[in-house]
Short mmCIF file of C-alpha atoms in Angstrom, two decimals:
data_model
loop_
_atom_site.label_atom_id
_atom_site.label_comp_id
_atom_site.label_asym_id
_atom_site.label_seq_id
_atom_site.Cartn_x
_atom_site.Cartn_y
_atom_site.Cartn_z
CA MET A 292 22.99 -1.94 -5.95
CA SER A 293 24.97 1.07 -4.55
CA ARG A 294 23.04 3.98 -2.67
CA LYS A 295 24.76 6.25 -5.45
CA THR A 296 23.70 4.22 -8.08
CA HIS A 297 20.23 3.87 -6.76
CA LYS A 298 19.89 7.93 -6.22
CA THR A 299 20.62 8.24 -10.30
CA ASN A 300 18.21 5.76 -11.12
CA GLN A 301 15.32 7.48 -9.34
CA GLN A 302 16.76 11.04 -10.50
CA ASN A 303 16.81 9.70 -14.19
CA ASN A 304 13.57 8.51 -13.75
CA GLY A 305 11.94 12.03 -12.61
CA ASP A 306 14.00 13.37 -15.28
CA GLU A 307 12.38 11.20 -17.97
CA ARG A 308 8.91 12.27 -16.15
CA ASP A 309 9.53 15.64 -16.16
CA LYS A 310 9.82 15.84 -20.15
CA ALA A 311 6.59 15.50 -20.52
CA LEU A 312 6.27 18.74 -17.99
CA ALA A 313 7.59 21.97 -19.70
CA LEU A 314 6.67 25.15 -21.38
CA PRO A 315 5.17 24.50 -25.03
CA ALA A 316 7.92 25.11 -27.58
CA HIS A 317 6.76 28.33 -29.04
CA VAL A 318 6.79 30.11 -25.88
CA ALA A 319 10.36 28.42 -24.41
CA GLY A 320 12.04 29.60 -27.36
CA ARG A 321 11.06 33.36 -26.84
CA ALA A 322 13.60 34.28 -24.37
CA GLY A 323 12.71 37.72 -21.96
CA LEU A 324 8.95 36.86 -22.78
CA ALA A 325 7.07 39.13 -19.97
CA GLY A 326 5.79 36.72 -16.95
CA SER A 327 8.53 33.82 -18.19
CA ASP A 328 9.46 33.95 -14.53
CA THR A 329 5.78 33.29 -13.32
CA LEU A 330 5.26 30.04 -16.21
CA ASP A 331 8.71 28.57 -14.89
CA ARG A 332 7.47 28.66 -11.40
CA LEU A 333 3.75 27.02 -12.81
CA VAL A 334 5.77 24.69 -14.29
CA GLU A 335 7.76 23.53 -11.45
CA THR A 336 4.29 23.48 -8.97
CA ALA A 337 2.84 21.27 -11.69
CA ARG A 338 5.74 19.08 -12.12
CA ASP A 339 5.13 18.43 -7.94
CA TYR A 340 1.67 17.87 -8.46
CA ALA A 341 2.32 15.09 -10.51
CA LYS A 342 4.84 13.70 -8.96
CA ALA A 343 1.91 13.39 -6.18
CA SER A 344 -0.33 11.74 -8.45
CA THR A 345 1.11 8.35 -7.77
CA THR A 346 1.89 7.27 -4.06
CA GLU A 347 5.64 6.59 -3.05
CA ASN A 348 5.09 2.88 -3.19
CA THR A 349 4.03 3.16 -6.66
CA ASN A 350 6.29 5.05 -8.30
CA LYS A 351 9.02 2.65 -7.00
CA ALA A 352 7.26 -0.12 -8.36
CA TYR A 353 7.03 1.46 -11.31
CA ALA A 354 10.53 3.07 -11.29
CA ALA A 355 11.54 -0.95 -11.10
CA ASP A 356 8.90 -2.41 -13.78
CA TRP A 357 10.54 0.04 -16.34
CA LYS A 358 14.39 -0.55 -15.16
CA HIS A 359 13.88 -4.52 -15.74
CA PHE A 360 12.02 -4.08 -19.32
CA ALA A 361 14.64 -1.92 -20.51
CA ARG A 362 17.29 -4.07 -19.52
CA TRP A 363 15.49 -6.98 -20.80
CA CYS A 364 15.24 -5.02 -24.33
CA ARG A 365 19.11 -4.37 -24.17
CA LEU A 366 19.92 -8.02 -23.91
CA LYS A 367 17.55 -8.79 -26.46
CA GLY A 368 19.05 -6.36 -29.14
CA THR A 369 16.25 -3.87 -28.98
CA ASP A 370 15.34 -0.99 -27.50
CA PRO A 371 12.40 0.24 -25.40
CA LEU A 372 11.47 3.11 -27.01
CA PRO A 373 9.32 3.30 -28.89
CA PRO A 374 6.85 1.04 -27.49
CA SER A 375 6.04 -2.05 -29.13
CA PRO A 376 3.04 -4.23 -28.72
CA GLU A 377 5.06 -7.22 -30.38
CA MET A 378 8.05 -7.09 -28.27
CA ILE A 379 5.64 -6.54 -25.26
CA GLY A 380 3.79 -9.20 -25.94
CA LEU A 381 6.99 -11.74 -26.07
CA TYR A 382 8.15 -10.16 -22.47
CA LEU A 383 4.99 -10.84 -20.78
CA ALA A 384 5.45 -14.31 -22.05
CA ASP A 385 9.18 -14.64 -20.97
CA LEU A 386 7.84 -13.71 -17.85
CA ALA A 387 4.85 -16.43 -17.55
CA SER A 388 7.46 -19.00 -18.65
CA GLY A 389 9.74 -18.03 -15.97
CA ALA A 390 13.18 -17.26 -18.25
CA GLY A 391 12.12 -13.19 -17.87
CA SER A 392 11.74 -13.04 -14.57
CA SER A 393 15.24 -12.60 -13.62
CA LEU A 394 17.76 -11.53 -15.76
CA SER A 395 20.48 -14.23 -14.87
CA GLN A 396 21.04 -17.27 -17.25
CA SER A 397 19.59 -19.83 -14.96
CA ALA A 398 15.90 -20.76 -15.14
CA CYS A 399 13.35 -18.98 -12.09
CA ARG A 400 10.06 -19.05 -10.73
CA PRO A 401 7.46 -17.93 -12.95
CA LEU A 402 5.75 -14.35 -11.97
CA SER A 403 2.12 -14.90 -11.15
CA VAL A 404 -0.66 -12.95 -13.05
CA SER A 405 -1.47 -10.58 -10.80
CA THR A 406 2.39 -9.72 -11.36
CA ILE A 407 2.67 -9.70 -14.57
CA ASP A 408 -0.57 -7.84 -15.06
CA ARG A 409 1.12 -4.97 -12.66
CA ARG A 410 3.98 -5.13 -14.33
CA LEU A 411 2.15 -4.29 -17.91
CA SER A 412 0.34 -1.54 -15.53
CA GLY A 413 3.94 -0.21 -14.77
CA LEU A 414 4.97 -0.13 -18.50
CA ALA A 415 2.15 1.68 -19.78
CA TRP A 416 2.76 4.37 -17.19
CA ASN A 417 6.14 4.84 -17.84
CA TYR A 418 5.42 5.15 -21.70
CA ALA A 419 2.72 7.80 -20.26
CA GLN A 420 5.32 9.71 -18.74
CA ARG A 421 7.73 9.90 -22.04
CA GLY A 422 4.61 10.90 -24.00
CA PHE A 423 3.80 7.47 -25.67
CA SER A 424 0.68 5.69 -25.77
CA LEU A 425 0.48 1.81 -25.29
CA ASP A 426 -2.50 0.25 -26.06
CA ARG A 427 -3.23 -3.06 -24.38
CA LYS A 428 -6.03 -3.92 -26.28
CA ASP A 429 -3.71 -4.28 -29.65
CA ARG A 430 -3.52 -8.37 -29.87
CA HIS A 431 -0.32 -8.86 -29.64
CA ILE A 432 -0.58 -7.94 -25.98
CA ALA A 433 -4.29 -8.92 -25.18
CA THR A 434 -4.21 -12.77 -26.67
CA VAL A 435 -1.13 -12.89 -25.03
CA LEU A 436 -2.00 -11.75 -21.69
CA ALA A 437 -5.16 -13.43 -21.94
CA GLY A 438 -3.67 -17.28 -22.87
CA ILE A 439 -1.06 -15.93 -19.22
CA LYS A 440 -4.33 -15.87 -17.07
CA ARG A 441 -5.94 -18.60 -18.80
CA LYS A 442 -3.41 -21.09 -18.50
CA HIS A 443 -1.58 -19.73 -15.20
CA ALA A 444 -4.43 -17.98 -13.45
CA ARG A 445 -4.44 -19.05 -9.64
CA PRO A 446 -7.07 -18.16 -6.44
CA PRO A 447 -5.00 -15.32 -4.62
CA VAL A 448 -2.89 -16.12 -2.15
CA GLN A 449 -4.89 -14.32 1.06
CA LYS A 450 -2.94 -13.36 4.50
CA GLU A 451 -4.76 -14.96 7.39
CA ALA A 452 -6.93 -12.73 9.48
CA ILE A 453 -6.47 -11.92 12.96
CA GLN A 454 -9.81 -12.87 14.67
CA ALA A 455 -11.05 -10.92 17.85
CA GLU A 456 -9.22 -12.84 20.37
CA GLY A 457 -6.24 -12.91 18.29
CA ILE A 458 -5.66 -9.16 18.62
CA ARG A 459 -6.21 -8.91 22.32
CA ALA A 460 -3.58 -12.08 22.66
CA MET A 461 -1.36 -9.95 20.72
CA ALA A 462 -2.07 -6.79 22.37
CA ALA A 463 -1.33 -8.26 25.81
CA THR A 464 2.21 -9.12 25.01
CA LEU A 465 2.97 -5.57 24.56
CA GLY A 466 4.33 -3.72 28.09
CA PHE A 467 3.21 -0.26 29.25
CA GLU A 468 6.52 1.71 28.66
CA LEU A 469 6.57 4.34 25.91
CA ARG A 470 7.44 1.72 23.06
CA GLY A 471 4.71 -0.85 24.28
CA LEU A 472 1.97 1.83 24.47
CA ARG A 473 2.68 3.11 20.92
CA ASP A 474 3.05 -0.46 19.75
CA ARG A 475 -0.13 -1.69 21.19
CA ALA A 476 -1.98 1.67 19.71
CA ILE A 477 -0.97 1.06 16.44
CA LEU A 478 -2.44 -2.80 16.51
CA LEU A 479 -6.20 -1.74 18.32
CA VAL A 480 -6.21 1.36 15.84
CA GLY A 481 -5.11 -0.87 12.79
CA TYR A 482 -7.65 -3.76 13.76
CA ALA A 483 -10.64 -1.46 14.65
CA GLY A 484 -10.50 1.19 11.97
CA GLY A 485 -9.40 -1.88 9.25
CA LEU A 486 -6.42 0.51 8.26
CA ARG A 487 -3.59 -0.40 5.67
CA ARG A 488 -0.15 -0.11 7.19
CA SER A 489 0.63 3.14 5.10
CA GLU A 490 -2.65 4.55 6.20
CA LEU A 491 -1.48 4.15 9.77
CA VAL A 492 1.69 5.39 9.83
CA SER A 493 1.02 8.72 7.96
CA LEU A 494 -1.77 10.12 10.45
CA ASP A 495 -1.10 13.51 11.95
CA VAL A 496 -2.59 14.82 15.22
CA GLY A 497 -4.04 17.79 13.47
CA LYS A 498 -5.03 18.61 10.18
CA ASP A 499 -2.18 20.11 7.52
CA ASP A 500 0.71 19.39 10.41
CA THR A 501 3.02 18.42 7.74
CA ILE A 502 3.66 18.28 4.07
CA ASP A 503 3.90 14.36 4.43
CA SER A 504 0.44 13.87 6.14
CA GLY A 505 -2.14 11.28 5.19
CA GLY A 506 -4.75 12.39 7.43
CA TRP A 507 -5.47 13.57 11.08
CA ILE A 508 -7.31 12.07 13.90
CA GLU A 509 -10.45 14.12 15.63
CA THR A 510 -11.13 13.08 19.02
CA HIS A 511 -14.76 13.09 20.23
CA ASP A 512 -16.73 11.39 23.66
CA ASP A 513 -17.94 8.33 22.10
CA GLY A 514 -14.68 7.86 19.92
CA LEU A 515 -12.48 8.74 16.95
CA VAL A 516 -13.05 10.10 13.22
CA LEU A 517 -10.06 9.69 11.20
CA ARG A 518 -9.96 12.04 8.01
CA LEU A 519 -7.96 9.57 5.78
CA ASN A 520 -6.44 10.98 2.21
CA ALA A 521 -6.17 6.90 1.08
CA LYS A 522 -5.44 5.28 -2.39
CA THR A 523 -9.19 5.50 -3.17
CA GLY A 524 -9.71 9.31 -1.90
CA TRP A 525 -10.96 11.10 0.88
CA ARG A 526 -12.56 9.16 3.60
CA GLU A 527 -13.45 9.19 7.04
CA VAL A 528 -13.45 6.10 9.52
CA GLU A 529 -15.30 6.37 12.38
CA ILE A 530 -13.76 3.91 15.81
CA GLY A 531 -15.76 4.07 18.65
CA ARG A 532 -14.34 3.13 22.19
CA GLY A 533 -14.33 -0.26 23.17
CA SER A 534 -15.88 -2.30 25.91
CA SER A 535 -12.77 -1.96 28.23
CA ASP A 536 -9.41 0.25 29.09
CA GLN A 537 -7.49 -3.11 27.76
CA THR A 538 -9.04 -3.35 24.22
CA CYS A 539 -10.04 -0.40 23.59
CA PRO A 540 -8.20 1.83 20.79
CA VAL A 541 -9.27 5.09 21.48
CA HIS A 542 -8.13 4.50 25.08
CA ALA A 543 -4.72 3.27 23.89
CA LEU A 544 -4.21 6.10 21.90
CA GLU A 545 -4.79 8.55 24.34
CA GLN A 546 -2.81 7.11 26.31
CA TRP A 547 0.42 7.21 23.84
CA LEU A 548 0.07 10.53 22.46
CA HIS A 549 -0.31 11.60 26.56
CA PHE A 550 2.82 9.89 27.90
CA ALA A 551 4.58 10.81 24.54
CA LYS A 552 3.50 14.32 24.94
CA ILE A 553 2.64 14.42 21.18
CA ASP A 554 -0.15 16.74 20.31
CA PHE A 555 1.53 18.06 16.45
CA GLY A 556 2.55 16.52 14.23
CA PRO A 557 3.06 12.33 12.99
CA VAL A 558 0.91 10.35 15.78
CA PHE A 559 3.13 7.27 15.55
CA VAL A 560 6.86 8.16 16.05
CA ARG A 561 9.97 6.60 16.73
CA THR A 562 11.39 5.99 20.25
CA SER A 563 14.82 6.18 22.00
CA ARG A 564 16.32 2.86 21.88
CA ASP A 565 15.43 2.80 25.33
CA GLY A 566 12.07 3.52 25.18
CA ARG A 567 11.25 6.29 26.95
CA HIS A 568 11.50 9.07 24.95
CA ALA A 569 9.11 9.64 21.46
CA LEU A 570 11.72 11.20 18.88
CA ASP A 571 10.27 13.37 15.85
CA THR A 572 10.68 10.81 13.26
CA ARG A 573 7.42 9.34 11.63
CA LEU A 574 7.35 5.35 11.84
CA SER A 575 7.91 3.59 8.52
CA ASP A 576 5.11 1.45 7.71
CA LYS A 577 7.55 -1.57 7.79
CA HIS A 578 7.56 -1.42 11.43
CA VAL A 579 3.70 -2.76 11.27
CA ALA A 580 4.49 -5.40 9.22
CA ARG A 581 7.15 -6.61 11.97
CA LEU A 582 5.18 -5.87 14.97
CA ILE A 583 2.29 -7.96 13.72
CA LYS A 584 4.75 -10.81 12.92
CA GLU A 585 6.56 -10.33 16.26
CA THR A 586 3.48 -10.24 18.15
CA VAL A 587 1.74 -12.91 16.62
CA LEU A 588 4.58 -15.18 17.56
CA LYS A 589 4.75 -14.22 20.81
CA SER A 590 0.86 -14.81 21.61
CA GLY A 591 0.89 -18.20 20.28
CA ILE A 592 -1.46 -17.75 17.40
CA ARG A 593 -1.32 -20.73 15.22
CA ALA A 594 1.32 -22.51 17.17
CA ASP A 595 0.30 -25.50 15.42
CA LEU A 596 2.35 -24.66 12.51
CA PRO A 597 6.62 -24.01 12.20
CA GLU A 598 7.66 -20.46 12.83
CA LYS A 599 8.49 -19.85 9.29
CA ASP A 600 5.09 -20.51 8.04
CA ARG A 601 3.31 -18.59 11.07
CA LEU A 602 5.21 -15.85 9.70
CA ALA A 603 4.33 -15.99 6.13
CA LEU A 604 0.88 -16.33 7.25
CA PHE A 605 0.59 -12.93 8.80
CA SER A 606 0.76 -9.07 7.56
CA GLY A 607 -0.41 -6.28 7.68
CA HIS A 608 -3.48 -6.83 5.77
CA SER A 609 -3.83 -9.49 8.66
CA LEU A 610 -5.49 -6.28 10.59
CA ARG A 611 -7.96 -5.44 7.59
CA ALA A 612 -8.76 -9.04 7.37
CA GLY A 613 -9.59 -9.53 10.42
CA LEU A 614 -11.97 -6.57 10.85
CA ALA A 615 -13.83 -8.28 7.71
CA SER A 616 -14.16 -11.47 9.30
CA SER A 617 -14.72 -10.64 12.79
CA ALA A 618 -17.38 -7.59 12.50
CA GLU A 619 -20.79 -9.31 13.14
CA VAL A 620 -22.45 -5.89 11.44
CA ASP A 621 -24.24 -5.52 8.29
CA GLU A 622 -21.81 -5.83 5.61
CA ARG A 623 -22.21 -2.18 4.01
CA TYR A 624 -20.59 -0.75 7.26
CA VAL A 625 -18.12 -3.27 6.77
CA GLN A 626 -17.14 -2.07 3.30
CA LYS A 627 -17.57 1.81 4.40
CA GLN A 628 -14.99 1.45 7.05
CA LEU A 629 -12.60 -0.45 4.81
CA GLY A 630 -13.26 2.25 1.93
CA HIS A 631 -14.09 -0.51 -0.73
CA ALA A 632 -15.66 0.55 -3.78
CA SER A 633 -17.99 -2.87 -4.08
CA ALA A 634 -19.06 -5.33 -1.48
CA GLU A 635 -17.65 -7.85 -3.65
CA MET A 636 -13.82 -6.36 -2.77
CA THR A 637 -15.17 -6.62 0.91
CA ARG A 638 -15.89 -10.02 0.43
CA ARG A 639 -12.15 -11.00 -0.35
CA TYR A 640 -11.33 -9.97 3.04
CA GLN A 641 -14.10 -11.78 4.79
CA ARG A 642 -12.20 -15.11 5.59
CA ARG A 643 -15.05 -16.47 7.59
CA ARG A 644 -18.51 -15.64 6.94
CA ASP A 645 -22.05 -17.13 6.45
CA ARG A 646 -21.75 -18.06 2.82
CA PHE A 647 -25.35 -19.04 3.29
CA ARG A 648 -27.17 -16.71 5.18
CA VAL A 649 -29.04 -15.71 2.02
CA ASN A 650 -30.04 -18.84 -0.13
CA LEU A 651 -31.48 -17.92 -3.26
CA THR A 652 -32.32 -21.41 -4.27
CA LYS A 653 -35.01 -21.80 -1.48
CA ALA A 654 -35.99 -18.24 -1.93
CA ALA A 655 -36.33 -19.11 -6.18
CA GLY A 656 -39.07 -21.99 -4.56
CA LEU A 657 -36.31 -24.72 -4.81
#
């Protein structure tokens, strides 16, 4: 797809969403209405808020979901509007069988249950933006999805957690030039905070420094407090100082900010090609993923596996899983640090834990 076509598709998706946000017909049709300029400005403001209701990555995924479904409908000789539970049920079956996950003539790998579920959420969201309601409980959708889950559901494939010794080895592979200081701070702060990639790169030095900020940092004698506007809402993350400067996330961040001369705007930015100067451009979250994979290879973690398998085992989530698996503290503290609504979600991140610490069999008298 050309850049021009991609831009046009994004514009079309935005136009469709904006149609639901306009002046009422009885107001819009009255030209010269007193205060109409103010109302028009409020419409634009409402549209800006609507665009901010979901993250950029979610918007991209939902746009791709709609584009795929719309093309599938055209190939089947039908139209995606208005919503048809019968056709959506057939679409889900096509995705699960492997024929519909690609629109080429050749068969392809079936999509996972989680991906199909996400696609359905994307369709429901897109229909809502176009003024339609999609009933996911309709039998043509619900029964097909239940059958797909019963037949094809598998335990989720989890990325491997990076343990404490691993993160220390990864940090040790980095130099002490500006780029190395930055990347070391990313690894250590991301690990100690149990942060998502997007949370890391969206941090600013201060509150309201930039319009695309996802939070800011506060430095105290005992550590850092991160104020994050995360996917689960505003939350605080406390990162205490470590036992040595070599592995202390607070010290690593202070070193980066000091030598990069950053006291305003994004915390983690790009550097010049020679690695000696900090630029103004905020890092992409993709840099975090690349950094983790590169330092995993350099540090020799899981050297018993081929390089391709090692790269596939680790991702940005390895930092969050590593904290959850390594921190020998009450589970409630880990849950709070990761921003999880339930202990069950936290346990999914714990790759190594004492599963039988609480023995209900003995507690029940057996």
